[in-house]
Tab-separated table of C-alpha atoms in Angstrom:
chain	number	residue	atom	x	y	z
A	1	UNK	CA	1.152	34.468	5.297
A	2	UNK	CA	0.298	34.338	1.580
A	3	UNK	CA	2.597	31.361	1.138
A	4	UNK	CA	0.964	29.395	3.938
A	5	UNK	CA	-2.491	30.227	2.581
A	6	UNK	CA	-1.288	29.032	-0.802
A	7	UNK	CA	-0.179	25.723	0.666
A	8	UNK	CA	-3.599	25.236	2.267
A	9	UNK	CA	-5.357	26.315	-0.924
A	10	UNK	CA	-3.276	23.909	-3.017
A	11	UNK	CA	-4.074	21.009	-0.692
A	12	UNK	CA	-7.775	21.873	-0.517
A	13	UNK	CA	-7.937	22.163	-4.300
A	14	UNK	CA	-6.171	18.812	-4.724
A	15	UNK	CA	-8.728	17.130	-2.442
A	16	UNK	CA	-11.626	18.824	-4.262
A	17	UNK	CA	-10.374	17.892	-7.718
A	18	UNK	CA	-9.680	14.299	-6.682
A	19	UNK	CA	-13.199	13.950	-5.288
A	20	UNK	CA	-14.598	15.289	-8.553
A	21	UNK	CA	-12.691	12.628	-10.476
A	22	UNK	CA	-10.327	15.027	-12.257
A	23	UNK	CA	-7.226	13.364	-13.682
A	24	UNK	CA	-4.494	13.287	-11.029
A	25	UNK	CA	-1.818	14.542	-13.466
A	26	UNK	CA	-3.850	17.637	-14.281
A	27	UNK	CA	-4.884	18.137	-10.664
A	28	UNK	CA	-1.365	17.802	-9.266
A	29	UNK	CA	0.091	20.203	-11.853
A	30	UNK	CA	-2.581	22.844	-11.245
A	31	UNK	CA	-2.189	22.568	-7.482
A	32	UNK	CA	1.599	22.684	-7.781
A	33	UNK	CA	1.255	25.939	-9.739
A	34	UNK	CA	-1.038	27.373	-7.032
A	35	UNK	CA	1.590	26.563	-4.415
A	36	UNK	CA	4.405	27.943	-6.580
A	37	UNK	CA	2.698	31.243	-7.452
A	38	UNK	CA	1.697	31.965	-3.855
A	39	UNK	CA	5.158	31.122	-2.535
A	40	UNK	CA	7.271	33.056	-4.999
A	41	UNK	CA	8.674	30.041	-6.836
A	42	UNK	CA	9.563	30.498	-10.491
A	43	UNK	CA	7.010	28.834	-12.758
A	44	UNK	CA	9.695	27.556	-15.122
A	45	UNK	CA	11.700	26.086	-12.253
A	46	UNK	CA	8.562	24.530	-10.766
A	47	UNK	CA	7.455	22.871	-14.003
A	48	UNK	CA	10.861	21.847	-15.312
A	49	UNK	CA	12.773	21.041	-12.125
A	50	UNK	CA	10.932	20.775	-8.810
A	51	UNK	CA	7.879	18.865	-10.107
A	52	UNK	CA	9.532	16.480	-12.607
A	53	UNK	CA	13.230	16.044	-11.852
A	54	UNK	CA	14.085	17.397	-8.404
A	55	UNK	CA	15.181	15.177	-5.556
A	56	UNK	CA	11.469	14.576	-4.976
A	57	UNK	CA	10.415	14.943	-8.580
A	58	UNK	CA	7.738	12.809	-10.199
A	59	UNK	CA	10.078	11.237	-12.715
A	60	UNK	CA	12.912	10.892	-10.233
A	61	UNK	CA	10.610	8.656	-8.216
A	62	UNK	CA	9.252	6.886	-11.305
A	63	UNK	CA	12.734	6.117	-12.550
A	64	UNK	CA	13.917	4.753	-9.222
A	65	UNK	CA	10.955	2.450	-8.623
A	66	UNK	CA	9.959	1.609	-12.195
A	67	UNK	CA	11.452	-1.895	-12.009
A	68	UNK	CA	9.510	-2.806	-8.861
A	69	UNK	CA	6.195	-1.497	-10.222
A	70	UNK	CA	6.810	-3.303	-13.519
A	71	UNK	CA	7.612	-6.668	-11.959
A	72	UNK	CA	4.771	-6.381	-9.438
A	73	UNK	CA	2.223	-5.602	-12.145
A	74	UNK	CA	3.434	-8.486	-14.328
A	75	UNK	CA	3.135	-10.914	-11.408
A	76	UNK	CA	-0.346	-9.631	-10.623
A	77	UNK	CA	-1.381	-10.027	-14.248
A	78	UNK	CA	-0.171	-13.613	-14.586
A	79	UNK	CA	-1.808	-14.575	-11.283
A	80	UNK	CA	-5.097	-13.096	-12.517
A	81	UNK	CA	-4.912	-14.461	-16.083
A	82	UNK	CA	-4.038	-17.976	-14.924
A	83	UNK	CA	-6.914	-17.693	-12.400
A	84	UNK	CA	-4.487	-18.701	-9.661
A	85	UNK	CA	-5.580	-15.726	-7.526
A	86	UNK	CA	-9.231	-16.697	-8.051
A	87	UNK	CA	-8.493	-20.319	-7.095
A	88	UNK	CA	-6.955	-19.206	-3.786
A	89	UNK	CA	-9.925	-16.951	-3.075
A	90	UNK	CA	-12.435	-19.720	-3.823
A	91	UNK	CA	-10.591	-22.221	-1.630
A	92	UNK	CA	-10.635	-19.896	1.373
A	93	UNK	CA	-14.272	-19.017	0.706
A	94	UNK	CA	-15.277	-22.686	0.722
A	95	UNK	CA	-13.251	-23.291	3.878
A	96	UNK	CA	-14.629	-20.420	5.965
A	97	UNK	CA	-18.159	-20.281	4.578
A	98	UNK	CA	-20.659	-17.517	3.904
A	99	UNK	CA	-21.244	-16.713	7.584
A	100	UNK	CA	-17.622	-15.551	7.742
A	101	UNK	CA	-17.890	-13.422	4.601
A	102	UNK	CA	-16.038	-10.455	6.097
A	103	UNK	CA	-13.214	-12.666	7.366
A	104	UNK	CA	-12.978	-14.306	3.930
A	105	UNK	CA	-12.529	-10.912	2.277
A	106	UNK	CA	-9.845	-9.825	4.724
A	107	UNK	CA	-7.863	-13.082	4.735
A	108	UNK	CA	-7.794	-13.531	0.957
A	109	UNK	CA	-6.765	-9.929	0.315
A	110	UNK	CA	-4.071	-10.104	2.989
A	111	UNK	CA	-2.676	-13.357	1.602
A	112	UNK	CA	-2.587	-12.098	-1.984
A	113	UNK	CA	-1.052	-8.702	-1.219
A	114	UNK	CA	1.558	-10.124	1.147
A	115	UNK	CA	2.438	-12.597	-1.576
A	116	UNK	CA	3.183	-9.777	-3.992
A	117	UNK	CA	-0.059	-9.368	-5.950
A	118	UNK	CA	-0.779	-5.708	-6.747
A	119	UNK	CA	-3.614	-4.193	-4.681
A	120	UNK	CA	-5.766	-3.234	-7.676
A	121	UNK	CA	-5.514	-6.776	-9.068
A	122	UNK	CA	-6.656	-8.089	-5.685
A	123	UNK	CA	-9.666	-5.740	-5.688
A	124	UNK	CA	-10.655	-6.793	-9.208
A	125	UNK	CA	-10.234	-10.465	-8.272
A	126	UNK	CA	-12.178	-10.335	-5.019
A	127	UNK	CA	-15.078	-8.095	-5.959
A	128	UNK	CA	-16.756	-10.409	-8.522
A	129	UNK	CA	-16.439	-13.326	-6.110
A	130	UNK	CA	-17.626	-11.163	-3.248
A	131	UNK	CA	-20.914	-10.318	-4.962
A	132	UNK	CA	-22.146	-13.890	-4.554
A	133	UNK	CA	-21.045	-13.954	-0.926
A	134	UNK	CA	-22.633	-10.582	-0.181
A	135	UNK	CA	-25.893	-11.647	-1.804
A	136	UNK	CA	-26.059	-14.941	0.130
A	137	UNK	CA	-25.084	-13.328	3.427
A	138	UNK	CA	-27.197	-10.195	2.783
A	139	UNK	CA	-24.110	-8.126	3.583
A	140	UNK	CA	-24.070	-4.362	2.909
A	141	UNK	CA	-21.497	-3.655	0.229
A	142	UNK	CA	-19.900	-0.839	2.248
A	143	UNK	CA	-18.747	-3.426	4.797
A	144	UNK	CA	-17.247	-5.686	2.135
A	145	UNK	CA	-15.232	-2.688	0.936
A	146	UNK	CA	-14.021	-2.073	4.488
A	147	UNK	CA	-13.110	-5.713	5.156
A	148	UNK	CA	-11.142	-6.127	1.933
A	149	UNK	CA	-9.395	-2.830	2.624
A	150	UNK	CA	-8.250	-4.155	6.009
A	151	UNK	CA	-6.551	-7.038	4.207
A	152	UNK	CA	-5.225	-5.225	1.151
A	153	UNK	CA	-4.537	-1.697	2.339
A	154	UNK	CA	-3.293	-1.734	5.930
A	155	UNK	CA	-0.991	-4.225	7.676
A	156	UNK	CA	0.312	-6.097	4.608
A	157	UNK	CA	1.137	-2.762	3.022
A	158	UNK	CA	3.153	-1.160	5.820
A	159	UNK	CA	3.587	-3.361	8.893
A	160	UNK	CA	4.419	-6.971	8.072
A	161	UNK	CA	8.134	-7.606	7.495
A	162	UNK	CA	9.366	-9.193	4.290
A	163	UNK	CA	6.647	-7.976	1.944
A	164	UNK	CA	7.786	-6.551	-1.427
A	165	UNK	CA	5.371	-3.607	-1.020
A	166	UNK	CA	6.533	-0.219	-2.293
A	167	UNK	CA	6.435	1.186	1.264
A	168	UNK	CA	8.788	-1.473	2.588
A	169	UNK	CA	11.121	-0.933	-0.352
A	170	UNK	CA	11.128	2.891	-0.057
A	171	UNK	CA	12.129	2.674	3.613
A	172	UNK	CA	14.770	0.010	2.997
A	173	UNK	CA	16.380	1.771	0.042
A	174	UNK	CA	16.459	5.112	1.875
A	175	UNK	CA	17.804	3.871	5.212
A	176	UNK	CA	20.047	1.017	4.086
A	177	UNK	CA	17.936	-1.507	5.997
A	178	UNK	CA	16.292	-4.634	4.602
A	179	UNK	CA	12.674	-5.663	4.086
A	180	UNK	CA	12.554	-7.325	7.512
A	181	UNK	CA	13.586	-4.252	9.518
A	182	UNK	CA	11.655	-3.744	12.744
A	183	UNK	CA	9.989	-7.100	12.197
A	184	UNK	CA	8.638	-7.808	15.669
A	185	UNK	CA	7.072	-4.389	16.183
A	186	UNK	CA	5.639	-4.616	12.666
A	187	UNK	CA	3.971	-7.918	13.544
A	188	UNK	CA	2.553	-6.339	16.703
A	189	UNK	CA	1.097	-3.440	14.686
A	190	UNK	CA	-0.273	-5.880	12.100
A	191	UNK	CA	-2.113	-7.846	14.774
A	192	UNK	CA	-3.642	-4.634	16.119
A	193	UNK	CA	-4.781	-3.522	12.653
A	194	UNK	CA	-6.204	-6.912	11.708
A	195	UNK	CA	-7.842	-7.505	15.085
A	196	UNK	CA	-9.415	-4.079	15.511
A	197	UNK	CA	-10.346	-3.894	11.829
A	198	UNK	CA	-12.230	-7.186	11.882
A	199	UNK	CA	-13.871	-6.388	15.214
A	200	UNK	CA	-15.128	-3.101	13.788
A	201	UNK	CA	-16.582	-4.479	10.543
A	202	UNK	CA	-18.237	-7.411	12.348
A	203	UNK	CA	-19.746	-4.972	14.857
A	204	UNK	CA	-21.038	-2.812	12.018
A	205	UNK	CA	-22.570	-5.902	10.387
A	206	UNK	CA	-24.453	-6.718	13.586
A	207	UNK	CA	-25.797	-3.166	13.642
A	208	UNK	CA	-26.822	-3.447	9.985
A	209	UNK	CA	-28.748	-6.676	10.638
A	210	UNK	CA	-30.624	-5.034	13.518
A	211	UNK	CA	-31.700	-2.134	11.309
A	212	UNK	CA	-32.602	-4.317	8.336
A	213	UNK	CA	-29.797	-3.043	6.096
A	214	UNK	CA	-28.537	-5.594	3.574
A	215	UNK	CA	-27.082	-6.145	0.138
A	216	UNK	CA	-28.345	-3.818	-2.595
A	217	UNK	CA	-27.442	-4.813	-6.137
A	218	UNK	CA	-26.610	-2.319	-8.869
A	219	UNK	CA	-25.600	-2.432	-12.531
A	220	UNK	CA	-21.898	-2.485	-11.597
A	221	UNK	CA	-22.421	-5.737	-9.682
A	222	UNK	CA	-23.952	-7.486	-12.692
A	223	UNK	CA	-21.059	-6.476	-14.924
A	224	UNK	CA	-18.411	-7.483	-12.428
A	225	UNK	CA	-20.102	-10.781	-11.519
A	226	UNK	CA	-19.616	-11.979	-15.084
A	227	UNK	CA	-15.862	-11.947	-14.378
A	228	UNK	CA	-16.341	-14.739	-11.834
A	229	UNK	CA	-17.589	-17.237	-14.425
A	230	UNK	CA	-15.591	-20.210	-15.728
A	231	UNK	CA	-14.266	-21.083	-12.274
A	232	UNK	CA	-13.790	-24.662	-13.469
A	233	UNK	CA	-10.762	-23.444	-15.400
A	234	UNK	CA	-9.008	-22.291	-12.236
A	235	UNK	CA	-6.039	-24.464	-11.160
A	236	UNK	CA	-6.062	-26.398	-7.854
A	237	UNK	CA	-5.531	-24.030	-4.964
A	238	UNK	CA	-2.382	-25.766	-3.720
A	239	UNK	CA	-0.777	-25.345	-7.143
A	240	UNK	CA	-2.037	-21.751	-7.281
A	241	UNK	CA	-0.150	-21.018	-4.065
A	242	UNK	CA	3.212	-22.114	-5.474
A	243	UNK	CA	4.097	-18.857	-7.353
A	244	UNK	CA	3.393	-16.811	-4.217
A	245	UNK	CA	5.526	-19.172	-2.164
A	246	UNK	CA	8.322	-18.725	-4.714
A	247	UNK	CA	8.157	-14.932	-4.348
A	248	UNK	CA	8.157	-15.022	-0.555
A	249	UNK	CA	10.772	-17.781	-0.459
A	250	UNK	CA	13.217	-15.890	-2.674
A	251	UNK	CA	12.815	-12.818	-0.452
A	252	UNK	CA	12.919	-14.583	2.920
A	253	UNK	CA	15.319	-17.483	2.442
A	254	UNK	CA	18.494	-15.378	1.980
A	255	UNK	CA	17.672	-13.494	5.181
A	256	UNK	CA	17.413	-16.776	7.092
A	257	UNK	CA	20.620	-18.206	5.593
A	258	UNK	CA	22.575	-14.989	6.257
A	259	UNK	CA	22.017	-15.429	9.963
A	260	UNK	CA	23.553	-18.898	10.023
A	261	UNK	CA	27.185	-18.019	9.278
A	262	UNK	CA	29.690	-15.393	8.175
A	263	UNK	CA	29.260	-14.984	4.421
A	264	UNK	CA	31.900	-12.296	3.873
A	265	UNK	CA	34.043	-14.709	1.864
A	266	UNK	CA	34.208	-14.600	-1.913
A	267	UNK	CA	32.138	-17.733	-2.580
A	268	UNK	CA	29.346	-17.482	-5.128
A	269	UNK	CA	26.686	-18.244	-2.519
A	270	UNK	CA	28.117	-15.611	-0.194
A	271	UNK	CA	28.091	-12.970	-2.948
A	272	UNK	CA	24.497	-13.813	-3.852
A	273	UNK	CA	23.355	-13.616	-0.232
A	274	UNK	CA	25.092	-10.296	0.359
A	275	UNK	CA	23.664	-8.976	-2.918
A	276	UNK	CA	20.141	-9.892	-1.802
A	277	UNK	CA	20.611	-7.979	1.454
A	278	UNK	CA	21.996	-4.876	-0.277
A	279	UNK	CA	19.392	-4.580	-3.057
A	280	UNK	CA	15.938	-3.735	-1.634
A	281	UNK	CA	14.599	-2.864	-5.107
A	282	UNK	CA	16.337	-5.307	-7.445
A	283	UNK	CA	16.036	-8.433	-5.276
A	284	UNK	CA	12.247	-8.328	-4.655
A	285	UNK	CA	11.801	-7.427	-8.330
A	286	UNK	CA	13.726	-10.572	-9.259
A	287	UNK	CA	11.546	-12.559	-6.846
A	288	UNK	CA	8.391	-11.273	-8.542
A	289	UNK	CA	9.713	-12.190	-11.984
A	290	UNK	CA	10.633	-15.684	-10.774
A	291	UNK	CA	7.094	-15.989	-9.440
A	292	UNK	CA	5.746	-14.927	-12.831
A	293	UNK	CA	7.904	-17.481	-14.655
A	294	UNK	CA	6.710	-20.136	-12.209
A	295	UNK	CA	3.149	-19.335	-13.272
A	296	UNK	CA	4.112	-19.867	-16.909
A	297	UNK	CA	5.647	-23.250	-16.105
A	298	UNK	CA	2.733	-24.465	-13.972
A	299	UNK	CA	-0.323	-23.223	-15.865
A	300	UNK	CA	-0.753	-24.409	-19.477
A	301	UNK	CA	-3.391	-21.804	-20.358
A	302	UNK	CA	-0.810	-19.113	-19.587
A	303	UNK	CA	1.952	-20.659	-21.693
A	304	UNK	CA	-0.056	-20.158	-24.883
A	305	UNK	CA	0.159	-16.388	-24.657
A	306	UNK	CA	2.779	-15.690	-21.993
A	307	UNK	CA	4.480	-12.883	-23.924
A	308	UNK	CA	1.156	-11.092	-24.423
A	309	UNK	CA	0.213	-11.415	-20.752
A	310	UNK	CA	3.620	-10.115	-19.666
A	311	UNK	CA	3.126	-7.182	-22.025
A	312	UNK	CA	-0.307	-6.449	-20.576
A	313	UNK	CA	1.177	-6.559	-17.101
A	314	UNK	CA	3.848	-4.083	-18.176
A	315	UNK	CA	1.111	-1.788	-19.509
A	316	UNK	CA	-0.782	-2.131	-16.227
A	317	UNK	CA	2.263	-0.889	-14.291
A	318	UNK	CA	2.348	2.506	-15.976
A	319	UNK	CA	-0.738	4.190	-14.534
A	320	UNK	CA	-0.188	3.214	-10.851
A	321	UNK	CA	3.445	4.303	-11.142
A	322	UNK	CA	2.613	7.637	-12.747
A	323	UNK	CA	-0.325	8.296	-10.410
A	324	UNK	CA	1.989	7.859	-7.443
A	325	UNK	CA	4.686	9.926	-9.144
A	326	UNK	CA	2.221	12.749	-9.806
A	327	UNK	CA	1.377	13.256	-6.134
A	328	UNK	CA	5.073	13.015	-5.264
A	329	UNK	CA	5.759	15.731	-7.857
A	330	UNK	CA	3.210	17.942	-6.092
A	331	UNK	CA	4.901	17.147	-2.786
A	332	UNK	CA	8.269	17.949	-4.335
A	333	UNK	CA	7.022	21.471	-5.059
A	334	UNK	CA	5.593	21.786	-1.535
A	335	UNK	CA	8.972	20.894	-0.009
A	336	UNK	CA	10.555	23.884	-1.799
A	337	UNK	CA	8.376	26.395	0.031
A	338	UNK	CA	9.276	28.331	3.143
A	339	UNK	CA	6.122	27.018	4.821
A	340	UNK	CA	7.285	23.415	4.538
A	341	UNK	CA	10.704	24.418	5.822
A	342	UNK	CA	9.100	26.077	8.834
A	343	UNK	CA	6.955	22.996	9.447
A	344	UNK	CA	9.997	20.714	9.247
A	345	UNK	CA	11.940	22.913	11.660
A	346	UNK	CA	8.981	23.174	14.033
A	347	UNK	CA	8.254	19.440	14.129
A	348	UNK	CA	11.923	18.667	14.769
A	349	UNK	CA	12.110	21.164	17.615
A	350	UNK	CA	8.822	20.343	19.352
A	351	UNK	CA	9.428	18.899	22.793
A	352	UNK	CA	8.069	15.394	22.219
A	353	UNK	CA	9.611	11.925	22.110
A	354	UNK	CA	11.443	11.332	18.799
A	355	UNK	CA	9.216	8.434	17.724
A	356	UNK	CA	6.070	10.503	18.298
A	357	UNK	CA	7.665	13.250	16.250
A	358	UNK	CA	8.249	10.735	13.440
A	359	UNK	CA	4.595	9.729	13.589
A	360	UNK	CA	3.426	13.334	13.423
A	361	UNK	CA	5.690	14.368	10.558
A	362	UNK	CA	5.036	11.308	8.369
A	363	UNK	CA	1.298	11.543	8.987
A	364	UNK	CA	1.087	15.207	8.002
A	365	UNK	CA	3.135	14.760	4.830
A	366	UNK	CA	1.113	11.691	3.786
A	367	UNK	CA	-2.108	13.611	4.393
A	368	UNK	CA	-0.907	16.501	2.220
A	369	UNK	CA	-0.186	14.323	-0.804
A	370	UNK	CA	-2.949	11.766	-0.188
A	371	UNK	CA	-0.510	8.912	-0.666
A	372	UNK	CA	1.297	6.711	1.840
A	373	UNK	CA	4.111	5.881	-0.585
A	374	UNK	CA	4.371	9.518	-1.644
A	375	UNK	CA	4.394	10.768	1.928
A	376	UNK	CA	6.940	8.167	2.971
A	377	UNK	CA	9.249	9.028	0.071
A	378	UNK	CA	9.098	12.751	0.902
A	379	UNK	CA	9.736	12.037	4.582
A	380	UNK	CA	12.715	9.814	3.816
A	381	UNK	CA	14.286	12.447	1.567
A	382	UNK	CA	13.693	15.471	3.783
A	383	UNK	CA	13.314	14.554	7.453
A	384	UNK	CA	14.622	11.028	8.052
A	385	UNK	CA	18.320	12.072	8.299
A	386	UNK	CA	17.479	14.412	11.187
A	387	UNK	CA	15.740	11.634	13.082
A	388	UNK	CA	18.719	9.347	12.589
A	389	UNK	CA	20.865	12.101	14.101
A	390	UNK	CA	18.505	12.104	17.106
A	391	UNK	CA	19.525	8.515	17.742
A	392	UNK	CA	16.551	6.595	16.324
A	393	UNK	CA	17.703	3.169	15.175
A	394	UNK	CA	17.356	2.798	11.369
A	395	UNK	CA	15.375	-0.462	11.667
A	396	UNK	CA	12.845	1.092	14.036
A	397	UNK	CA	12.613	4.276	11.958
A	398	UNK	CA	11.980	2.089	8.892
A	399	UNK	CA	9.016	0.303	10.436
A	400	UNK	CA	7.434	3.138	12.423
A	401	UNK	CA	7.650	5.545	9.472
A	402	UNK	CA	6.106	2.959	7.140
A	403	UNK	CA	3.245	2.244	9.547
A	404	UNK	CA	2.643	5.957	10.149
A	405	UNK	CA	2.516	6.608	6.395
A	406	UNK	CA	-0.451	4.222	6.128
A	407	UNK	CA	-2.698	6.297	8.398
A	408	UNK	CA	-3.665	9.795	7.302
A	409	UNK	CA	-2.844	8.962	3.687
A	410	UNK	CA	-6.357	7.548	3.165
A	411	UNK	CA	-8.215	10.857	3.285
A	412	UNK	CA	-10.946	11.422	0.661
A	413	UNK	CA	-8.464	12.542	-2.024
A	414	UNK	CA	-6.380	9.352	-1.775
A	415	UNK	CA	-6.119	7.762	-5.200
A	416	UNK	CA	-6.503	4.221	-3.839
A	417	UNK	CA	-9.715	5.195	-2.026
A	418	UNK	CA	-11.173	6.785	-5.142
A	419	UNK	CA	-10.216	3.830	-7.347
A	420	UNK	CA	-11.604	1.244	-4.900
A	421	UNK	CA	-14.958	3.001	-4.607
A	422	UNK	CA	-15.126	3.428	-8.376
A	423	UNK	CA	-14.459	-0.270	-8.990
A	424	UNK	CA	-17.179	-1.281	-6.551
A	425	UNK	CA	-19.737	1.256	-7.743
A	426	UNK	CA	-19.987	3.192	-4.480
A	427	UNK	CA	-19.749	6.848	-3.522
A	428	UNK	CA	-17.812	8.465	-0.691
A	429	UNK	CA	-21.131	9.177	1.025
A	430	UNK	CA	-22.071	5.502	0.991
A	431	UNK	CA	-18.836	3.879	2.076
A	432	UNK	CA	-16.130	6.318	3.140
A	433	UNK	CA	-17.039	6.354	6.850
A	434	UNK	CA	-16.199	2.662	7.204
A	435	UNK	CA	-13.105	3.022	5.028
A	436	UNK	CA	-11.966	5.942	7.193
A	437	UNK	CA	-12.172	3.862	10.361
A	438	UNK	CA	-10.256	0.834	9.033
A	439	UNK	CA	-7.657	2.654	6.910
A	440	UNK	CA	-7.099	5.822	8.977
A	441	UNK	CA	-8.272	5.542	12.596
A	442	UNK	CA	-7.138	1.971	13.277
A	443	UNK	CA	-3.698	2.261	11.587
A	444	UNK	CA	-3.114	5.448	13.612
A	445	UNK	CA	-4.024	3.580	16.805
A	446	UNK	CA	-1.730	0.702	15.825
A	447	UNK	CA	1.165	3.071	15.192
A	448	UNK	CA	0.698	4.917	18.483
A	449	UNK	CA	0.439	1.626	20.410
A	450	UNK	CA	3.624	0.401	18.718
A	451	UNK	CA	5.417	3.573	19.735
A	452	UNK	CA	4.108	3.188	23.291
A	453	UNK	CA	5.460	-0.378	23.448
A	454	UNK	CA	8.872	0.719	22.162
A	455	UNK	CA	9.042	3.627	24.621
A	456	UNK	CA	7.948	1.441	27.543
A	457	UNK	CA	10.679	-1.071	26.698
A	458	UNK	CA	13.281	1.635	26.056
A	459	UNK	CA	13.904	0.307	22.545
A	460	UNK	CA	14.459	2.164	19.289
A	461	UNK	CA	16.223	5.366	20.353
A	462	UNK	CA	19.818	5.722	21.415
A	463	UNK	CA	20.089	9.163	23.086
A	464	UNK	CA	22.757	11.364	21.526
A	465	UNK	CA	25.175	13.262	23.697
């Protein structure tokens, strides 16, 4: 009983400290100690093994995915510094117009994140441009936050096949699948998330217009709007798209070519193609670096200080990597407790369809750590083998687990939620309700509908005898 109360207390304290803006490293360590002390774990073992270096340790995770975070941050930095990301955003804005402000925010964020640009870079890029749109359209800022979150933090993160997102890579590296696993059901879930998300924010905007609610400027807006100046220096949008096309092409083309013939021979092309399929971390990292080098070749303003920009991108990778690692370290301590073991045994033995059980287990773990990537990593290390034994196909487990991880992760203590609100100068009270609907409720609906489709078609689970 004390151990279970300790688990709840540790989680509640983590949420409280995150909402108060306390550093996630400090918060996760304190909460890990609360869990350890109430569950009879040795403090020395908790601090020196379970939290940092265990199978689910913070630095175990950081070491495994450092290359991907590094290359993704460098690509995001060069796209921002060259103003290529801004050029793409401006082109779509001009095309769709102010009356479609919410659609502009969603489409641009989705395009940039699917193309490999880091989410936080996308938020920084879109917010200064969005201020002008919000002012002209008299759009409440809380709805801009929700619309951009639909594009940057839902379907491109977990559902669409082929993306170099950390969630796609975690699932692929754990299950031996590739980045396109469960592609068709992922596209279905993506359409549900995008469609319902945009319907919801547009409906909320209509309500806001009826009640007279509109754009309210604050000091944060004035500071951020200055970042949108000098748009004349941005490259043409078609040229700005090229680095993203390089990234996606390098990832997707080998998959297409592999399906055309038997490449098991010893030819150089065959070895390269097979290498791309077997390396879910290294290959997308190489694609991101090639995209970064393409930026250097295409944009003269970047060539003058390319080494410095690459270095800044490398610096930018550290904090997102360590923030994610910190919550995984907390989860690594949680998985050592008897309470987690009982939960794992209970969820595996509950009389429910295997895919629904996957949804429930991934959702709970992601909610505990407040991180979709953290929850997915813990699930893959602790529970995924059991579901494979139940007969769930690896490709379907890959996609359903990834989609499920992107639901209950976005509770108030989620680091991405806190960072997004901080960047945009909003509080949880002002904007979290809309964020909750588009990043929690709708992804959960999309995942459950995807499972229903798979069950109705009898796809995804091969019953074991």
